[in-house]
């Protein structure tokens, strides 16, 4: 994380993680052994370290602790650690281990039964994740009772390094530079049969913008820790690379969010019109990814992708219309409802077609020509 903060230019664009940067309305203060909700304008002075961690998690089917109008003042005094979910307790533990004081957790930092507060805070979601020092992702937890930390054989994931010496007889070899053979544990997993399912977190619609807006992510998978940022990725198994989920349309959208270039263009392509169509196609793949994920409240369909649209709109002159862009607008109108229930065969907790027989939302949330309708 320090190497990323100090040297990754690609991870700085569009966000500012320095002292005194943008901060959310509220954060959870985890200094010492106390846990409490704080209004930043009341407790943090200009020049003080305002850096914070954000949490990406599944709420699950078991009710988790929430900030409500009735307990708001109590949460500002103290939040009983015994009432925190396992995911929240472990995320706070990680925050402290990283040497940071604040963490943003949606269910605690937004007053859940206040319509006005929810609408105001949901509108800032783009900045919440873009300006977090790092986002902790409880990827393998379908609910708060599972947590970030999993029982596993961590040793299995570690690479085995063998130092080898070069000989002067080898052509084109720098004999002064040490070399290593790296043996990894690919193929040795806890799931011997069938494809390894994506973690439950990535089956949720709200989480897509958390993935794409976060400049850095510390991901707690069931088998290993992963790191992903705009400039690099790695895991316990392959510390300097390996497989990243941010490929294809994910990488293109993240680059558009954090780069300074016009989004509907690719600088290396001479044909600007063709470049714009490539970028538009990346957006369409993002929509397909998004709409095949599970969502508890269909009325959130526009809101839960708005953070991505906000971030991209800062890097383009094109206009965003209810899920579509003015760039080649007619192409955006060529959407259809697919007959396959999953965008990828390994995604768990994806959109359930059988449980959603109605083609249109009961209450109109977008124009009929938009896919969100």
Tab-separated table of C-alpha atoms in Angstrom:
chain	number	residue	atom	x	y	z
A	1	UNK	CA	0.000	0.000	0.000
A	2	UNK	CA	2.840	2.380	0.822
A	3	UNK	CA	4.514	1.604	-2.508
A	4	UNK	CA	1.251	2.362	-4.299
A	5	UNK	CA	0.632	5.613	-2.415
A	6	UNK	CA	4.194	6.804	-2.960
A	7	UNK	CA	4.809	5.807	-6.540
A	8	UNK	CA	1.742	4.817	-8.567
A	9	UNK	CA	0.671	7.809	-10.651
A	10	UNK	CA	-2.109	5.723	-12.221
A	11	UNK	CA	-3.699	5.322	-8.789
A	12	UNK	CA	-3.772	9.027	-7.977
A	13	UNK	CA	-5.770	10.471	-10.841
A	14	UNK	CA	-9.261	11.520	-9.830
A	15	UNK	CA	-8.640	11.010	-6.111
A	16	UNK	CA	-6.640	12.638	-3.368
A	17	UNK	CA	-5.609	10.514	-0.410
A	18	UNK	CA	-3.367	13.164	1.155
A	19	UNK	CA	-4.040	14.747	4.538
A	20	UNK	CA	-6.865	17.274	4.209
A	21	UNK	CA	-8.475	15.572	1.202
A	22	UNK	CA	-12.191	15.055	0.585
A	23	UNK	CA	-13.904	13.054	3.322
A	24	UNK	CA	-17.425	11.642	3.752
A	25	UNK	CA	-20.003	13.253	6.020
A	26	UNK	CA	-19.472	10.580	8.670
A	27	UNK	CA	-16.861	7.977	9.516
A	28	UNK	CA	-16.366	5.349	12.219
A	29	UNK	CA	-13.571	6.341	14.600
A	30	UNK	CA	-11.749	3.206	15.788
A	31	UNK	CA	-8.942	4.868	17.732
A	32	UNK	CA	-7.820	2.944	20.804
A	33	UNK	CA	-10.438	0.372	21.811
A	34	UNK	CA	-13.456	2.603	21.237
A	35	UNK	CA	-15.782	2.514	18.225
A	36	UNK	CA	-18.005	5.501	17.543
A	37	UNK	CA	-19.694	7.390	14.730
A	38	UNK	CA	-18.283	10.850	14.079
A	39	UNK	CA	-19.409	13.810	12.009
A	40	UNK	CA	-16.161	14.886	10.384
A	41	UNK	CA	-16.968	18.596	10.473
A	42	UNK	CA	-17.290	18.394	14.269
A	43	UNK	CA	-14.148	16.458	15.201
A	44	UNK	CA	-11.472	16.747	12.511
A	45	UNK	CA	-9.585	19.990	12.101
A	46	UNK	CA	-7.946	21.190	8.896
A	47	UNK	CA	-4.472	19.693	8.550
A	48	UNK	CA	-5.246	16.576	10.584
A	49	UNK	CA	-4.986	13.124	9.078
A	50	UNK	CA	-8.394	12.395	7.578
A	51	UNK	CA	-7.437	9.261	5.683
A	52	UNK	CA	-9.941	6.446	5.916
A	53	UNK	CA	-10.615	2.877	4.838
A	54	UNK	CA	-13.851	1.884	3.072
A	55	UNK	CA	-15.544	-1.485	3.496
A	56	UNK	CA	-17.112	-3.474	0.661
A	57	UNK	CA	-19.340	-6.248	2.029
A	58	UNK	CA	-22.570	-8.208	1.604
A	59	UNK	CA	-25.312	-7.326	4.069
A	60	UNK	CA	-26.676	-10.873	3.939
A	61	UNK	CA	-29.997	-12.210	5.174
A	62	UNK	CA	-29.215	-11.855	8.890
A	63	UNK	CA	-29.978	-8.326	10.076
A	64	UNK	CA	-26.785	-6.347	10.785
A	65	UNK	CA	-26.317	-3.322	12.996
A	66	UNK	CA	-27.470	-0.086	11.358
A	67	UNK	CA	-27.507	3.576	12.252
A	68	UNK	CA	-31.122	4.725	12.617
A	69	UNK	CA	-32.729	7.957	13.755
A	70	UNK	CA	-33.417	6.389	17.165
A	71	UNK	CA	-29.822	5.281	17.861
A	72	UNK	CA	-27.959	8.014	15.987
A	73	UNK	CA	-26.954	10.002	19.080
A	74	UNK	CA	-25.979	6.799	20.920
A	75	UNK	CA	-23.732	5.722	18.025
A	76	UNK	CA	-21.995	9.122	18.204
A	77	UNK	CA	-21.147	8.402	21.828
A	78	UNK	CA	-20.236	4.720	21.445
A	79	UNK	CA	-21.075	1.699	19.313
A	80	UNK	CA	-21.198	-1.490	21.344
A	81	UNK	CA	-18.558	-3.812	19.833
A	82	UNK	CA	-20.658	-6.781	20.896
A	83	UNK	CA	-23.374	-5.688	18.458
A	84	UNK	CA	-21.012	-5.390	15.495
A	85	UNK	CA	-21.117	-8.157	12.910
A	86	UNK	CA	-18.099	-10.430	12.527
A	87	UNK	CA	-17.269	-8.684	9.225
A	88	UNK	CA	-17.342	-5.259	10.878
A	89	UNK	CA	-15.179	-6.350	13.828
A	90	UNK	CA	-12.554	-7.871	11.551
A	91	UNK	CA	-12.564	-4.904	9.156
A	92	UNK	CA	-11.964	-2.608	12.137
A	93	UNK	CA	-9.106	-4.877	13.235
A	94	UNK	CA	-7.538	-4.557	9.762
A	95	UNK	CA	-7.989	-0.772	9.825
A	96	UNK	CA	-6.097	-0.535	13.103
A	97	UNK	CA	-3.355	-2.865	11.849
A	98	UNK	CA	-2.890	-0.589	8.830
A	99	UNK	CA	-2.305	2.298	11.225
A	100	UNK	CA	-5.450	4.199	10.238
A	101	UNK	CA	-8.080	5.691	12.489
A	102	UNK	CA	-11.237	5.870	10.386
A	103	UNK	CA	-13.365	3.417	8.404
A	104	UNK	CA	-16.479	4.051	6.302
A	105	UNK	CA	-19.207	1.401	6.569
A	106	UNK	CA	-22.439	2.084	4.673
A	107	UNK	CA	-24.925	0.681	7.200
A	108	UNK	CA	-23.357	2.723	10.005
A	109	UNK	CA	-22.381	5.950	8.235
A	110	UNK	CA	-25.733	6.502	6.488
A	111	UNK	CA	-28.904	6.923	8.555
A	112	UNK	CA	-30.825	4.014	7.113
A	113	UNK	CA	-34.391	5.095	7.957
A	114	UNK	CA	-33.930	8.700	6.825
A	115	UNK	CA	-34.914	9.061	3.158
A	116	UNK	CA	-33.277	12.478	2.858
A	117	UNK	CA	-30.006	11.346	4.431
A	118	UNK	CA	-29.878	8.167	2.337
A	119	UNK	CA	-30.446	10.113	-0.884
A	120	UNK	CA	-27.829	12.725	0.022
A	121	UNK	CA	-25.205	10.174	1.017
A	122	UNK	CA	-25.906	7.817	-1.901
A	123	UNK	CA	-25.170	10.747	-4.219
A	124	UNK	CA	-21.616	10.948	-2.790
A	125	UNK	CA	-20.830	7.234	-3.200
A	126	UNK	CA	-18.575	8.011	-6.146
A	127	UNK	CA	-16.285	10.091	-3.932
A	128	UNK	CA	-16.476	7.801	-0.895
A	129	UNK	CA	-14.689	4.955	-2.666
A	130	UNK	CA	-12.466	7.040	-4.955
A	131	UNK	CA	-10.965	8.889	-1.984
A	132	UNK	CA	-10.535	5.977	0.432
A	133	UNK	CA	-6.901	5.071	1.072
A	134	UNK	CA	-7.871	1.445	0.484
A	135	UNK	CA	-11.099	-0.535	0.259
A	136	UNK	CA	-11.319	-3.728	2.309
A	137	UNK	CA	-13.384	-6.321	0.444
A	138	UNK	CA	-14.935	-9.132	2.490
A	139	UNK	CA	-15.223	-11.116	-0.731
A	140	UNK	CA	-16.048	-14.582	0.559
A	141	UNK	CA	-18.660	-13.504	3.119
A	142	UNK	CA	-22.300	-13.785	1.952
A	143	UNK	CA	-23.324	-12.047	5.169
A	144	UNK	CA	-21.982	-10.199	8.189
A	145	UNK	CA	-21.844	-13.354	10.291
A	146	UNK	CA	-19.048	-14.856	8.122
A	147	UNK	CA	-16.403	-12.142	8.357
A	148	UNK	CA	-13.222	-11.300	6.474
A	149	UNK	CA	-10.974	-14.007	7.924
A	150	UNK	CA	-11.458	-17.602	6.803
A	151	UNK	CA	-10.187	-20.896	8.174
A	152	UNK	CA	-7.650	-22.049	5.604
A	153	UNK	CA	-4.236	-23.537	5.067
A	154	UNK	CA	-2.332	-20.347	4.332
A	155	UNK	CA	0.940	-22.185	3.773
A	156	UNK	CA	-0.576	-23.879	0.710
A	157	UNK	CA	-0.866	-20.515	-1.013
A	158	UNK	CA	2.702	-19.339	-0.502
A	159	UNK	CA	5.060	-19.586	-3.489
A	160	UNK	CA	8.210	-21.680	-3.178
A	161	UNK	CA	11.300	-19.804	-4.346
A	162	UNK	CA	14.529	-21.459	-5.458
A	163	UNK	CA	17.628	-19.319	-5.974
A	164	UNK	CA	19.695	-20.330	-8.989
A	165	UNK	CA	23.072	-19.043	-10.024
A	166	UNK	CA	23.988	-17.999	-13.545
A	167	UNK	CA	27.119	-19.250	-15.246
A	168	UNK	CA	29.369	-17.190	-17.434
A	169	UNK	CA	28.882	-19.684	-20.274
A	170	UNK	CA	25.209	-18.820	-20.635
A	171	UNK	CA	24.726	-16.337	-23.488
A	172	UNK	CA	22.959	-13.011	-22.913
A	173	UNK	CA	22.723	-13.542	-19.162
A	174	UNK	CA	23.646	-10.951	-16.563
A	175	UNK	CA	25.714	-13.073	-14.188
A	176	UNK	CA	25.582	-10.391	-11.481
A	177	UNK	CA	21.792	-10.463	-11.252
A	178	UNK	CA	20.340	-13.199	-8.987
A	179	UNK	CA	17.614	-15.345	-10.489
A	180	UNK	CA	14.870	-17.442	-8.996
A	181	UNK	CA	12.533	-20.198	-9.990
A	182	UNK	CA	9.048	-19.663	-8.595
A	183	UNK	CA	6.803	-22.651	-7.916
A	184	UNK	CA	3.172	-21.708	-7.217
A	185	UNK	CA	0.240	-23.729	-5.933
A	186	UNK	CA	-2.005	-23.381	-8.983
A	187	UNK	CA	-4.502	-26.234	-9.043
A	188	UNK	CA	-4.301	-26.901	-5.299
A	189	UNK	CA	-7.570	-25.546	-3.975
A	190	UNK	CA	-10.173	-26.506	-1.439
A	191	UNK	CA	-12.669	-27.102	-4.255
A	192	UNK	CA	-11.591	-30.172	-6.163
A	193	UNK	CA	-14.688	-30.595	-8.357
A	194	UNK	CA	-16.154	-28.111	-10.817
A	195	UNK	CA	-15.287	-24.453	-11.447
A	196	UNK	CA	-14.262	-22.315	-8.501
A	197	UNK	CA	-17.198	-19.985	-7.871
A	198	UNK	CA	-16.699	-16.258	-7.725
A	199	UNK	CA	-16.872	-14.962	-4.144
A	200	UNK	CA	-20.419	-14.002	-3.048
A	201	UNK	CA	-19.479	-10.317	-2.879
A	202	UNK	CA	-19.114	-10.140	-6.662
A	203	UNK	CA	-22.665	-11.371	-7.188
A	204	UNK	CA	-24.102	-8.120	-5.787
A	205	UNK	CA	-25.007	-5.145	-7.999
A	206	UNK	CA	-24.033	-2.449	-5.488
A	207	UNK	CA	-20.519	-3.882	-5.261
A	208	UNK	CA	-19.619	-3.266	-8.916
A	209	UNK	CA	-19.121	0.455	-8.381
A	210	UNK	CA	-17.144	-0.261	-5.227
A	211	UNK	CA	-14.829	-2.449	-7.336
A	212	UNK	CA	-14.429	0.096	-10.106
A	213	UNK	CA	-14.237	3.296	-8.047
A	214	UNK	CA	-11.670	2.104	-5.486
A	215	UNK	CA	-8.081	2.986	-6.440
A	216	UNK	CA	-6.828	0.211	-4.140
A	217	UNK	CA	-8.438	-2.953	-2.795
A	218	UNK	CA	-7.325	-5.399	-0.120
A	219	UNK	CA	-9.428	-8.454	-0.885
A	220	UNK	CA	-10.130	-11.228	1.622
A	221	UNK	CA	-10.906	-14.241	-0.567
A	222	UNK	CA	-11.630	-17.579	1.033
A	223	UNK	CA	-8.224	-19.009	0.088
A	224	UNK	CA	-5.887	-16.009	0.151
A	225	UNK	CA	-5.373	-12.288	0.424
A	226	UNK	CA	-5.341	-10.311	-2.806
A	227	UNK	CA	-4.243	-6.796	-3.674
A	228	UNK	CA	-5.509	-4.826	-6.652
A	229	UNK	CA	-4.854	-1.256	-7.695
A	230	UNK	CA	-4.768	0.579	-11.003
A	231	UNK	CA	-1.057	-0.114	-11.492
A	232	UNK	CA	-0.562	-3.625	-10.116
A	233	UNK	CA	-2.129	-6.691	-8.586
A	234	UNK	CA	-0.920	-9.649	-6.605
A	235	UNK	CA	-1.836	-12.271	-4.063
A	236	UNK	CA	-0.223	-14.503	-1.494
A	237	UNK	CA	0.125	-17.137	-4.182
A	238	UNK	CA	1.606	-14.770	-6.784
A	239	UNK	CA	2.801	-11.617	-5.005
A	240	UNK	CA	3.893	-9.807	-8.177
A	241	UNK	CA	1.102	-10.679	-10.574
A	242	UNK	CA	-1.107	-13.601	-11.428
A	243	UNK	CA	-4.807	-13.438	-12.183
A	244	UNK	CA	-6.710	-10.179	-11.767
A	245	UNK	CA	-10.469	-9.725	-11.902
A	246	UNK	CA	-9.960	-6.203	-13.245
A	247	UNK	CA	-9.473	-7.167	-16.869
A	248	UNK	CA	-11.344	-6.261	-20.041
A	249	UNK	CA	-14.185	-3.847	-19.385
A	250	UNK	CA	-13.255	-3.496	-15.690
A	251	UNK	CA	-9.784	-2.281	-16.546
A	252	UNK	CA	-11.054	0.046	-19.273
A	253	UNK	CA	-13.650	1.665	-16.997
A	254	UNK	CA	-11.194	2.032	-14.111
A	255	UNK	CA	-8.665	3.621	-16.460
A	256	UNK	CA	-11.358	6.021	-17.641
A	257	UNK	CA	-12.200	6.963	-14.056
A	258	UNK	CA	-8.627	7.636	-12.942
A	259	UNK	CA	-6.996	8.854	-16.175
A	260	UNK	CA	-6.986	12.451	-17.359
A	261	UNK	CA	-7.891	11.612	-20.970
A	262	UNK	CA	-11.321	12.040	-22.535
A	263	UNK	CA	-13.179	8.812	-21.776
A	264	UNK	CA	-14.786	8.324	-25.186
A	265	UNK	CA	-11.413	8.189	-26.911
A	266	UNK	CA	-8.358	5.979	-26.926
A	267	UNK	CA	-5.237	8.166	-27.393
A	268	UNK	CA	-3.300	5.481	-29.257
A	269	UNK	CA	-6.045	5.063	-31.882
A	270	UNK	CA	-5.949	7.458	-34.841
A	271	UNK	CA	-9.608	6.833	-35.699
A	272	UNK	CA	-11.355	8.741	-32.890
A	273	UNK	CA	-14.854	7.658	-33.928
A	274	UNK	CA	-13.818	4.018	-33.747
A	275	UNK	CA	-12.093	4.621	-30.410
A	276	UNK	CA	-15.321	6.072	-29.000
A	277	UNK	CA	-17.224	2.939	-30.037
A	278	UNK	CA	-14.665	0.765	-28.247
A	279	UNK	CA	-15.167	2.765	-25.061
A	280	UNK	CA	-18.935	2.608	-25.440
A	281	UNK	CA	-18.696	-1.164	-25.804
A	282	UNK	CA	-16.774	-1.326	-22.507
A	283	UNK	CA	-19.648	0.565	-20.864
A	284	UNK	CA	-22.160	-1.887	-22.337
A	285	UNK	CA	-20.198	-4.853	-20.965
A	286	UNK	CA	-20.197	-3.107	-17.597
A	287	UNK	CA	-23.994	-2.797	-17.788
A	288	UNK	CA	-24.294	-6.510	-18.623
A	289	UNK	CA	-22.057	-7.368	-15.674
A	290	UNK	CA	-24.114	-5.073	-13.453
A	291	UNK	CA	-27.603	-6.238	-14.439
A	292	UNK	CA	-26.762	-9.910	-13.962
A	293	UNK	CA	-25.858	-9.334	-10.329
A	294	UNK	CA	-28.332	-9.677	-7.486
A	295	UNK	CA	-30.136	-6.618	-6.096
A	296	UNK	CA	-32.446	-6.633	-3.087
A	297	UNK	CA	-34.361	-3.470	-4.061
A	298	UNK	CA	-34.968	-3.110	-7.826
A	299	UNK	CA	-35.728	0.578	-7.215
A	300	UNK	CA	-31.977	1.030	-6.594
A	301	UNK	CA	-31.181	0.015	-10.187
A	302	UNK	CA	-30.171	3.527	-11.303
A	303	UNK	CA	-28.685	4.653	-7.997
A	304	UNK	CA	-26.294	1.707	-7.596
A	305	UNK	CA	-24.497	2.421	-10.879
A	306	UNK	CA	-24.666	6.203	-10.631
A	307	UNK	CA	-21.280	6.461	-8.908
A	308	UNK	CA	-19.555	4.968	-11.960
A	309	UNK	CA	-21.468	7.284	-14.287
A	310	UNK	CA	-20.566	10.300	-12.124
A	311	UNK	CA	-16.889	9.408	-12.190
A	312	UNK	CA	-16.845	8.913	-15.965
A	313	UNK	CA	-18.829	12.108	-16.594
A	314	UNK	CA	-15.924	14.070	-15.113
A	315	UNK	CA	-13.763	12.815	-17.965
A	316	UNK	CA	-16.049	13.293	-20.947
A	317	UNK	CA	-18.143	15.916	-22.688
A	318	UNK	CA	-20.808	13.270	-23.412
A	319	UNK	CA	-24.069	13.356	-21.462
A	320	UNK	CA	-25.417	10.506	-19.331
A	321	UNK	CA	-29.097	9.657	-19.734
A	322	UNK	CA	-30.543	7.065	-17.309
A	323	UNK	CA	-27.954	4.366	-18.005
A	324	UNK	CA	-27.053	5.408	-21.561
A	325	UNK	CA	-24.550	7.873	-23.008
A	326	UNK	CA	-25.141	10.478	-25.725
A	327	UNK	CA	-22.121	9.012	-27.560
A	328	UNK	CA	-23.696	6.923	-30.371
A	329	UNK	CA	-26.948	7.040	-28.433
A	330	UNK	CA	-28.711	4.773	-30.943
A	331	UNK	CA	-26.291	1.954	-30.065
A	332	UNK	CA	-27.232	2.284	-26.418
A	333	UNK	CA	-30.883	1.761	-27.362
A	334	UNK	CA	-30.096	-1.694	-28.785
A	335	UNK	CA	-30.454	-3.487	-25.462
A	336	UNK	CA	-32.459	-6.646	-24.883
A	337	UNK	CA	-33.350	-8.931	-22.006
A	338	UNK	CA	-31.154	-12.055	-22.213
A	339	UNK	CA	-32.296	-15.629	-21.790
A	340	UNK	CA	-29.287	-16.649	-19.697
A	341	UNK	CA	-29.486	-16.109	-15.966
A	342	UNK	CA	-25.804	-15.392	-15.354
A	343	UNK	CA	-23.225	-13.130	-16.936
A	344	UNK	CA	-20.487	-15.584	-15.954
A	345	UNK	CA	-21.110	-19.238	-15.018
A	346	UNK	CA	-19.154	-18.923	-11.766
A	347	UNK	CA	-21.072	-15.981	-10.278
A	348	UNK	CA	-23.049	-16.920	-7.192
A	349	UNK	CA	-26.074	-15.018	-5.886
A	350	UNK	CA	-26.742	-13.558	-9.343
A	351	UNK	CA	-30.022	-12.047	-10.543
A	352	UNK	CA	-32.869	-14.539	-10.074
A	353	UNK	CA	-35.110	-14.482	-13.154
A	354	UNK	CA	-37.661	-16.894	-11.671
A	355	UNK	CA	-38.157	-14.629	-8.676
A	356	UNK	CA	-38.594	-11.548	-10.890
A	357	UNK	CA	-41.307	-12.449	-13.409
A	358	UNK	CA	-42.329	-8.862	-14.162
A	359	UNK	CA	-40.565	-7.299	-17.130
A	360	UNK	CA	-41.112	-3.727	-15.941
A	361	UNK	CA	-40.621	-2.325	-12.456
A	362	UNK	CA	-43.866	-1.869	-10.565
A	363	UNK	CA	-43.084	1.844	-10.231
A	364	UNK	CA	-41.375	3.556	-13.149
A	365	UNK	CA	-37.783	4.390	-12.245
A	366	UNK	CA	-36.552	5.360	-15.728
A	367	UNK	CA	-37.844	6.111	-19.228
A	368	UNK	CA	-39.119	3.084	-21.150
A	369	UNK	CA	-36.254	3.337	-23.647
A	370	UNK	CA	-33.641	2.763	-20.932
A	371	UNK	CA	-32.447	-0.717	-19.926
A	372	UNK	CA	-33.051	0.290	-16.295
A	373	UNK	CA	-36.815	0.251	-16.941
